[in-house]
Short mmCIF file of C-alpha atoms and ligand atoms in Angstrom, two decimals:
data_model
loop_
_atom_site.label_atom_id
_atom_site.label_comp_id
_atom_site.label_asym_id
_atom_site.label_seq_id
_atom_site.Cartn_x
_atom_site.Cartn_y
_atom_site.Cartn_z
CA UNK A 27 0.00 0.00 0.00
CA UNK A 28 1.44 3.54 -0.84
CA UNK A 29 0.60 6.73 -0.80
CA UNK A 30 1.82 9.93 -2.99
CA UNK A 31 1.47 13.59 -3.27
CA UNK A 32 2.02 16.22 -6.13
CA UNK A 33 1.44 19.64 -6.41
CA UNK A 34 -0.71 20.17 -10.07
CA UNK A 35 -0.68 23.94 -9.46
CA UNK A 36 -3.53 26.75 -8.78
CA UNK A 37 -6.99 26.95 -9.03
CA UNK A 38 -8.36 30.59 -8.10
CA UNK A 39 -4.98 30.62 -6.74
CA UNK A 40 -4.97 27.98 -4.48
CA UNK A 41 -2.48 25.36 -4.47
CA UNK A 42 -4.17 21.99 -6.00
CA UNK A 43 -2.71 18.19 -4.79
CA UNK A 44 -3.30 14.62 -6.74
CA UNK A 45 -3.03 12.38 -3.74
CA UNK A 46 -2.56 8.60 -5.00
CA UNK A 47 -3.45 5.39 -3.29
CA UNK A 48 -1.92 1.96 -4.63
CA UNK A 49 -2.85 -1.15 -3.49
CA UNK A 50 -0.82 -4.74 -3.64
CA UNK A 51 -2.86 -5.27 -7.00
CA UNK A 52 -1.35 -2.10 -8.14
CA UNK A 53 -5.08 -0.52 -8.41
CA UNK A 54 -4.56 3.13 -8.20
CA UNK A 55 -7.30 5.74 -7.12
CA UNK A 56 -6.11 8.99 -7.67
CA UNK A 57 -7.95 12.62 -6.29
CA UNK A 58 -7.68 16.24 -5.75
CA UNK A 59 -7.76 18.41 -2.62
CA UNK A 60 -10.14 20.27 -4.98
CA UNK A 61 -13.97 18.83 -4.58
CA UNK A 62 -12.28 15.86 -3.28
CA UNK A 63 -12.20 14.97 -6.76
CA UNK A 64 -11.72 11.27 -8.12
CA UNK A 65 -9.43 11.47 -11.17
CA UNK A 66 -8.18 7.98 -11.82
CA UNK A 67 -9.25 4.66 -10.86
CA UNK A 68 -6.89 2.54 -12.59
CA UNK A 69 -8.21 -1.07 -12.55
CA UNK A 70 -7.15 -4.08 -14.86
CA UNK A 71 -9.05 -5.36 -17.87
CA UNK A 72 -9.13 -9.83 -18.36
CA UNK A 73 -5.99 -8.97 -20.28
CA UNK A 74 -4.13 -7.20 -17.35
CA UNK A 75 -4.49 -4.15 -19.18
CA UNK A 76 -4.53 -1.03 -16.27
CA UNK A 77 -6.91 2.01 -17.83
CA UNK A 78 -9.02 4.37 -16.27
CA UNK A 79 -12.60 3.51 -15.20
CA UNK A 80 -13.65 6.90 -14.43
CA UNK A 81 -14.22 10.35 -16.75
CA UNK A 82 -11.79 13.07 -15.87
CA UNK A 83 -9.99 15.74 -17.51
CA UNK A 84 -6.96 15.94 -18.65
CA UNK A 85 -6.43 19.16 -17.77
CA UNK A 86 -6.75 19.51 -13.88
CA UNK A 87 -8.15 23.62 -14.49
CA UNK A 88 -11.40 22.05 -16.79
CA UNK A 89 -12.27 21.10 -12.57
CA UNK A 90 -12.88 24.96 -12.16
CA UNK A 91 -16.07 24.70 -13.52
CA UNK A 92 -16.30 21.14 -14.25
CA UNK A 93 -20.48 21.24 -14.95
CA UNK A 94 -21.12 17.83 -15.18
CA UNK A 95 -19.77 17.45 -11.51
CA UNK A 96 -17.01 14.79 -12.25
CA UNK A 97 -15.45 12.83 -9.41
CA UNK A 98 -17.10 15.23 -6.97
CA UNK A 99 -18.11 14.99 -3.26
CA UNK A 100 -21.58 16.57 -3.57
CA UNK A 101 -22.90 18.40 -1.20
CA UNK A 102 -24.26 20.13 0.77
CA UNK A 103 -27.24 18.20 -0.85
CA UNK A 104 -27.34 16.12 -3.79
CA UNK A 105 -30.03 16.42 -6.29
CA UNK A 106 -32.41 18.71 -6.69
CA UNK A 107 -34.05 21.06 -3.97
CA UNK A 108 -37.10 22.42 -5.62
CA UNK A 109 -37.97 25.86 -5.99
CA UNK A 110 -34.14 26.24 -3.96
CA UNK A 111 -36.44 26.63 -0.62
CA UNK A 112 -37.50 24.18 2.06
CA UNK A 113 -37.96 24.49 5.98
CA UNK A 114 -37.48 23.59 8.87
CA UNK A 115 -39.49 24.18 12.55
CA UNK A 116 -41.40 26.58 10.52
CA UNK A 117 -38.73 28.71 8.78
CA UNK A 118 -37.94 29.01 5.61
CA UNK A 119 -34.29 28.96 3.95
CA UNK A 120 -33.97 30.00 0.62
CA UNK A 121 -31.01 28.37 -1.45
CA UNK A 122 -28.77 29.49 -4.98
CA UNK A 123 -31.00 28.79 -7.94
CA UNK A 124 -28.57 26.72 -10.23
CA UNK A 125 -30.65 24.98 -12.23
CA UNK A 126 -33.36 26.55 -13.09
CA UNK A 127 -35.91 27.81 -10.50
CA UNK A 128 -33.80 24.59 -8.47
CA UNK A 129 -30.60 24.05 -6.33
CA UNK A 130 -28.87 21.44 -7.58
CA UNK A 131 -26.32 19.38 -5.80
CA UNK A 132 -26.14 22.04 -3.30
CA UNK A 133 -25.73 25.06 -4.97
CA UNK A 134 -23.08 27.15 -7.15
CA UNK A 135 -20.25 27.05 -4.43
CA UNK A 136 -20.61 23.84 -3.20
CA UNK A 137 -18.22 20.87 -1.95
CA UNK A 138 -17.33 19.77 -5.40
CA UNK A 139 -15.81 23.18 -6.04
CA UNK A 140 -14.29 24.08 -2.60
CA UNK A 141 -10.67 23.06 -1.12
CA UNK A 142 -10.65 20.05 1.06
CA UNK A 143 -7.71 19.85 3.32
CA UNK A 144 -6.40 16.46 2.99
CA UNK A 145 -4.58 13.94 5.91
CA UNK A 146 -3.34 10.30 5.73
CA UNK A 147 -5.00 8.37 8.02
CA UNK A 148 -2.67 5.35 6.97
CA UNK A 149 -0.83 3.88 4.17
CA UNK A 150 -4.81 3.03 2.49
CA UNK A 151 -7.02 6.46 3.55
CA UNK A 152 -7.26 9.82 2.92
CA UNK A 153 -8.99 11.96 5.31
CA UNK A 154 -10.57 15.07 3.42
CA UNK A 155 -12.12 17.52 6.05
CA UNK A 156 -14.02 20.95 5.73
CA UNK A 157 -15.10 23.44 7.28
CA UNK A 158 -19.04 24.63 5.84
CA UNK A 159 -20.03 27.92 7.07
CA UNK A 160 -23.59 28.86 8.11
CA UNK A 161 -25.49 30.27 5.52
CA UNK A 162 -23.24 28.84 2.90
CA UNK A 163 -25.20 28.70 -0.45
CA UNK A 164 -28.18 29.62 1.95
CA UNK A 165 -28.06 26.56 4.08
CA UNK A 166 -28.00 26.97 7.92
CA UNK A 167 -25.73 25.91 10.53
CA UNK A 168 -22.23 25.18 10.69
CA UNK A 169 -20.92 21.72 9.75
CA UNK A 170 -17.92 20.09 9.78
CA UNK A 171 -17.83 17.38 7.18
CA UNK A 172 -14.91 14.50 6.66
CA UNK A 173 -14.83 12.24 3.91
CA UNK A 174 -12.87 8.86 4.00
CA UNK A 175 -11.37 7.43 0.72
CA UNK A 176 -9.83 3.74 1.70
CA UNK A 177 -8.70 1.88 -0.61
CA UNK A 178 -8.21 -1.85 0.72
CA UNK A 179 -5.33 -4.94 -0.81
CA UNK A 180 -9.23 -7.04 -1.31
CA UNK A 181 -9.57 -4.20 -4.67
CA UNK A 182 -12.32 -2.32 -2.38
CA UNK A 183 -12.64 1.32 -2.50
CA UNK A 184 -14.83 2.45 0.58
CA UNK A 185 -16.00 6.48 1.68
CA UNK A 186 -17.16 7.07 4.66
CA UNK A 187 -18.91 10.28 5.41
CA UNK A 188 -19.30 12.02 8.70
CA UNK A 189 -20.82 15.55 9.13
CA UNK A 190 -21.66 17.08 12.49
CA UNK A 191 -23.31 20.69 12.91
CA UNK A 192 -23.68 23.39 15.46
CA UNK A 193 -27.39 23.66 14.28
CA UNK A 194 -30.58 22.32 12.37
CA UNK A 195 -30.12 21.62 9.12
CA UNK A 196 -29.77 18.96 6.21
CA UNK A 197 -27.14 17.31 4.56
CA UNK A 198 -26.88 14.58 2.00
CA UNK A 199 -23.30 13.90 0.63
CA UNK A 200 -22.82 11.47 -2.69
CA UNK A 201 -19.63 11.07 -5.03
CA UNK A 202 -20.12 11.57 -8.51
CA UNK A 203 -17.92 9.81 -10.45
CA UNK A 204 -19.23 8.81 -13.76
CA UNK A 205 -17.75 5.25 -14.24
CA UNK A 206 -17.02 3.29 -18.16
CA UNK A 207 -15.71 0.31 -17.20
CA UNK A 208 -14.06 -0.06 -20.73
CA UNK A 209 -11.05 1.59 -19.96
CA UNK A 210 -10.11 5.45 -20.84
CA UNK A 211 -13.56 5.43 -22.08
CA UNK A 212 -12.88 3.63 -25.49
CA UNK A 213 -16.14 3.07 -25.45
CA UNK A 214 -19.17 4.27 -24.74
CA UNK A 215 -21.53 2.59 -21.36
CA UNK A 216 -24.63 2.04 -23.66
CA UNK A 217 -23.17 -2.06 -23.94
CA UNK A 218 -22.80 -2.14 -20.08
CA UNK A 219 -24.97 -4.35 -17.93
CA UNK A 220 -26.80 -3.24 -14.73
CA UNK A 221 -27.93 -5.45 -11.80
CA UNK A 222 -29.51 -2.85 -9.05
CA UNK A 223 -31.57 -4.29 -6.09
CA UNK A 224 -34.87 -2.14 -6.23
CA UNK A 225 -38.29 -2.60 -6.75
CA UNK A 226 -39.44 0.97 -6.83
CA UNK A 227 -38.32 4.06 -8.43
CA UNK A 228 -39.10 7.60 -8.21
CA UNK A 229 -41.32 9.21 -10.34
CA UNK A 230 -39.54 13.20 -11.93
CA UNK A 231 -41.29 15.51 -13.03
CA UNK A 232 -40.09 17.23 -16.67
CA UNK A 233 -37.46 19.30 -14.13
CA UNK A 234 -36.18 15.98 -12.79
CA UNK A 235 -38.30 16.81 -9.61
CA UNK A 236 -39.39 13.88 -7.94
CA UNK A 237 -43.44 14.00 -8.14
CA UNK A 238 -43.40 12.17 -4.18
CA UNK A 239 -44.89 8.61 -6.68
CA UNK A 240 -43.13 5.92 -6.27
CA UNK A 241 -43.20 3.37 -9.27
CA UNK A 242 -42.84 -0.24 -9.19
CA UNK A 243 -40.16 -1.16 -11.61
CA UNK A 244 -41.72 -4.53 -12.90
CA UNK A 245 -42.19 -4.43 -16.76
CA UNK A 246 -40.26 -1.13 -16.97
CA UNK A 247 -36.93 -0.45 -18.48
CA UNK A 248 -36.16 0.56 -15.03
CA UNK A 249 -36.32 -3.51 -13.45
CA UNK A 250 -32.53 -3.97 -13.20
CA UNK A 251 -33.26 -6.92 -10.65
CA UNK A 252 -31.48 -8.82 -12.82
CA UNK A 253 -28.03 -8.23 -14.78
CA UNK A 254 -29.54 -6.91 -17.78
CA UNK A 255 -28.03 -3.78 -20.82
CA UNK A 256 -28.74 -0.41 -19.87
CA UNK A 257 -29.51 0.48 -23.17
CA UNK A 258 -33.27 -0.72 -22.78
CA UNK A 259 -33.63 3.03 -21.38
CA UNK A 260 -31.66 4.93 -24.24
CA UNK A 261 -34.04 4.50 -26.46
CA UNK A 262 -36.68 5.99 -24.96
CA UNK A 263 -40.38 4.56 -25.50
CA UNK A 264 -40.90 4.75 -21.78
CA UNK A 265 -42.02 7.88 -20.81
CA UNK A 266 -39.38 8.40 -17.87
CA UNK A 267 -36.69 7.61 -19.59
CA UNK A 268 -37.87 9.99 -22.64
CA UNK A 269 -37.68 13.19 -20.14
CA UNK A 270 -34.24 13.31 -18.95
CA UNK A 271 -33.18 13.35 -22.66
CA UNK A 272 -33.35 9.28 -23.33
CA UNK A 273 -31.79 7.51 -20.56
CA UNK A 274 -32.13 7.47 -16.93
CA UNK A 275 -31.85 10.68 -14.33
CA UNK A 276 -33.58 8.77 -11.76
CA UNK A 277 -33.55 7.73 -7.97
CA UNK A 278 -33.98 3.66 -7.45
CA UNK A 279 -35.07 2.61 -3.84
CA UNK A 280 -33.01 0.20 -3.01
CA UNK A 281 -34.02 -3.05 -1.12
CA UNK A 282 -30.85 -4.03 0.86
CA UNK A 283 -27.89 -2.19 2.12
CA UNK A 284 -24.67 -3.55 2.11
CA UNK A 285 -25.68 -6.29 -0.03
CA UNK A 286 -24.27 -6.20 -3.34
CA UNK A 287 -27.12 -4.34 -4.22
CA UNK A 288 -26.06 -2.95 -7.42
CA UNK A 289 -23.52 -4.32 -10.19
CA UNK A 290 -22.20 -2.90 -13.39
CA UNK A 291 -20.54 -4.98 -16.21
CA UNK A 292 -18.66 -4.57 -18.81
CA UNK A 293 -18.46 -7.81 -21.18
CA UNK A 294 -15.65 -6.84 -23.60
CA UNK A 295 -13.49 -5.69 -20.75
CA UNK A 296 -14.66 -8.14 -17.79
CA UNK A 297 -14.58 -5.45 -15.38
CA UNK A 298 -17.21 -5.66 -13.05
CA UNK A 299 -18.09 -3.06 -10.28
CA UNK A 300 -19.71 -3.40 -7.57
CA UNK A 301 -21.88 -1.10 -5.28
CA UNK A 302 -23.23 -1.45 -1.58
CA UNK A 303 -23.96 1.32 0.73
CA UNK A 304 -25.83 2.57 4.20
CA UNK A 305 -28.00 5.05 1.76
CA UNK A 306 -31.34 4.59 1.40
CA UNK A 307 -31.25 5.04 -2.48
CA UNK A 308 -29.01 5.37 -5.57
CA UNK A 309 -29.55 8.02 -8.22
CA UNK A 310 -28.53 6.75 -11.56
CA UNK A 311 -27.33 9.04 -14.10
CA UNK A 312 -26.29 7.72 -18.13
CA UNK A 313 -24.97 11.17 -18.71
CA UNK A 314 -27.69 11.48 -21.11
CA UNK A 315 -26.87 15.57 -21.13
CA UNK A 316 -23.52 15.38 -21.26
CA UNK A 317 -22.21 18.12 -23.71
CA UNK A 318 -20.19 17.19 -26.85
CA UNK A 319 -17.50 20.09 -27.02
CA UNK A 320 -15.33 19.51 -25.12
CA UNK A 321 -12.11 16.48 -23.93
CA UNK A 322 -12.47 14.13 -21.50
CA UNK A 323 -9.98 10.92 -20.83
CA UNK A 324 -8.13 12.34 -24.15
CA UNK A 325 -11.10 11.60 -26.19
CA UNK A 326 -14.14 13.71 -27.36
CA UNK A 327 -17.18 13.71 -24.84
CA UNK A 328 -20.37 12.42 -26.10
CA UNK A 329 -23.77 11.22 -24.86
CA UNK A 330 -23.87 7.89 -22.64
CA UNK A 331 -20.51 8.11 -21.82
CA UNK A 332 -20.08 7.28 -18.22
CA UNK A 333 -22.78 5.85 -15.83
CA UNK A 334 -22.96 7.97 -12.13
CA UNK A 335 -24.28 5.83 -9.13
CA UNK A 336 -24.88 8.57 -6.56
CA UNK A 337 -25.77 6.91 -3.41
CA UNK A 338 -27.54 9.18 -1.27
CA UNK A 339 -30.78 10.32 0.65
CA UNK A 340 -33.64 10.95 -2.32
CA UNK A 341 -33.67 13.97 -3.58
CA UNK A 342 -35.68 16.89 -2.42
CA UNK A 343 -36.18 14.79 0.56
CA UNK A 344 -36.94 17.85 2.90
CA UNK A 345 -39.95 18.92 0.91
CA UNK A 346 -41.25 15.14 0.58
CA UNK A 347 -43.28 13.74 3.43
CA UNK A 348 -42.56 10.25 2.40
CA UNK A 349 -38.84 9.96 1.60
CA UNK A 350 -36.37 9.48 4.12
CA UNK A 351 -34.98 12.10 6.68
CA UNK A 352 -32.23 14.21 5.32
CA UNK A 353 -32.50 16.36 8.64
CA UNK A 354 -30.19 16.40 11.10
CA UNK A 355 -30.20 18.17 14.67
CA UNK A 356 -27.00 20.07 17.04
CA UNK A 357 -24.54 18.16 17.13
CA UNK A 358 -26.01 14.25 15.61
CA UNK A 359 -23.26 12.88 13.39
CA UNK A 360 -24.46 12.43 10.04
CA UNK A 361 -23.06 9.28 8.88
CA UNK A 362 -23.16 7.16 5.64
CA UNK A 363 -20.93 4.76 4.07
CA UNK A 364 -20.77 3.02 -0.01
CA UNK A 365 -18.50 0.32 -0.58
CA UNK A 366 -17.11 -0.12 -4.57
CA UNK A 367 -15.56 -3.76 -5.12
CA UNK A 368 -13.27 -3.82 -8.48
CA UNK A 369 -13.85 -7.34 -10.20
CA UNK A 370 -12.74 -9.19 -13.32
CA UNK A 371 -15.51 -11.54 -14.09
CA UNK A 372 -16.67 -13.80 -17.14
CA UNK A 373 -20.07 -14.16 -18.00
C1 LIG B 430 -28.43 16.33 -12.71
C2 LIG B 430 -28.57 15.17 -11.77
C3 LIG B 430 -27.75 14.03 -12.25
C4 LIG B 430 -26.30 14.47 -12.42
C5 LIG B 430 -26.23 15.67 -13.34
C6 LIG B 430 -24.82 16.22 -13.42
O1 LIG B 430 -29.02 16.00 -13.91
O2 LIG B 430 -29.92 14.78 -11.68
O3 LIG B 430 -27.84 12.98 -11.30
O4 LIG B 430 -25.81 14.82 -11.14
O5 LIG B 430 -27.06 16.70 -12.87
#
């Protein structure tokens, strides 16, 4: 196990790091003090080939705006907030509007563009830890948030997130990495297979606002019970999968937790990637409106190419009576925890 550190150079002029972890399998994860960014996840192929399994720029300054959110800690909030307003005991915060009449993913200045200072814990973790003022992006209270990256010698890559405030107020951290298990994103996910344990979705609005309906996957292209190819949702004849731009934008409930509850597979690569986590629910996200100007993983971006499994608290939770509770009171520790397992498997 190893771990390095190199300066990249400024951002807003702030010194940037790339911290590496290595394990005995000589899987690399590499990330940024910025956003607590995921860069690399360098993972053999069946042929031993090492390539990237995640989107990132070449260019570490593309991160200064970086809209698609890649490699990210999220937060304040993930997804949407609607209207950028909810409350709490009967008063009313109102957030950035950054998508729309919406907050997304916590507003403009959020974790995934803020400097994390970074610690080793040991030879396997990074400790990433900052400091969220009150009334940051209109959210109250103070919180003091630390993210985990471990990367374990068994190929596992596990964050833990803690966050603790000196106040009401919500919080509901995710990572964003968009993951193409074929390797510097030769290709594109739309061949990948899916396995997610859920029977229920959530219905979105055409703002990607969940309606508060759940729907029951059977018979949809949204069953991924069993390992079946995403692309029965890019070609949108369902409804739901039609709105986010032909694909999927959505938030699956899951049925387990820490339970292999959701798999991706790729078959010309034999990568396989595994998911479990404490979150209630998984938002998945085929980069259906990914923009096609611009480089990513030395190659030209384009549509459906990288799948993001943002495990979280549903979205817009705090203005839902029937999701789960994204509140948390002075000084409860917010804690959540998603386990990725890197395989090479034949099927
Ligand atoms: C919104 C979210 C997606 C993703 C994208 C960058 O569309 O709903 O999950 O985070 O932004």
């Amino acid at each position: 196990m190893a771990v390095t550190k190199k300066i990249l150079g400024t951002i807003d002029g702030k010194d940037i790091y790339k911290f590496t972890l290595k394990n005995k399998n000589n899987i690399e994860i590499s990330c940024l003090n910025y956003g607590g960014i995921i860069t690399e996840i360098l993972t053999p192929d069946r042929y031993g080939n090492y390539e990237n399994i995640v989107l990132s720029f070449d260019d570490f300054c593309d991160y200064k705006v970086n809209e698609a959110y890649f490699g990210a800690i999220i937060g304040r909030v993930a997804g949407r907030i609607k209207d950028a307003k909810f409350s709490i005991d009967d008063k009313e915060y109102f957030l950035e509007k950054n998508d729309g009449e919406n907050c997304l993913h916590g507003g403009i200045n959020n974790f995934s563009h803020s400097i994390w200072d970074v610690g080793y814990e040991d030879e396997s973790t990074l400790k990433f830890t900052y400091f969220s003022k009150d009334g940051s992006c209109g959210f109250p209270g103070n919180i003091k948030m630390e993210v985990k990256y471990t990367l374990t010698d068994e190929d596992e890559f596990v964050i833990h997130y803690r966050g603790e405030a000196d106040g009401k107020t919500i919080l509901n951290p995710t990572s964003h990495s968009y993951f193409n298990l074929s390797g510097n994103a030769k290709n594109t996910i739309y061949d990948h297979l899916l396995k997610i344990s859920s029977d229920n979705f959530l219905e979105i609005d055409e703002k990607c606002i969940p309606t508060g309906k759940l729907i029951d996957v059977k018979d949809t292209p949204f069953d991924f019970n069993e390992l079946k190819n995403i692309s029965d949702g890019l070609n949108p004849s369902y409804i739901q999968n039609e709105i986010v731009g032909g694909g999927y934008d959505h938030t699956f409930i899951l049925n387990k937790h820490f339970d292999n509850e959701i798999m991706l597979y790729d078959r010309l690569s034999g990568r396989g990637l595994i998911v479990e986590t404490s979150a209630p629910s998984v938002v998945v996200y085929t980069s259906n409106k990914m923009k096609e100007d611009f480089k990513v993983n030395g190659t030209l971006s384009k549509k459906y190419m990288g799948i993001c499994l943002e495990t979280q608290i549903e979205p817009d939770a705090i203005n839902s009576n029937n999701f789960s509770n994204c509140v948390i009171d002075k000084n409860e520790v917010f804690l959540s925890t998603t386990k990725y397992s890197f395989k090479v498997m034949n099927f």
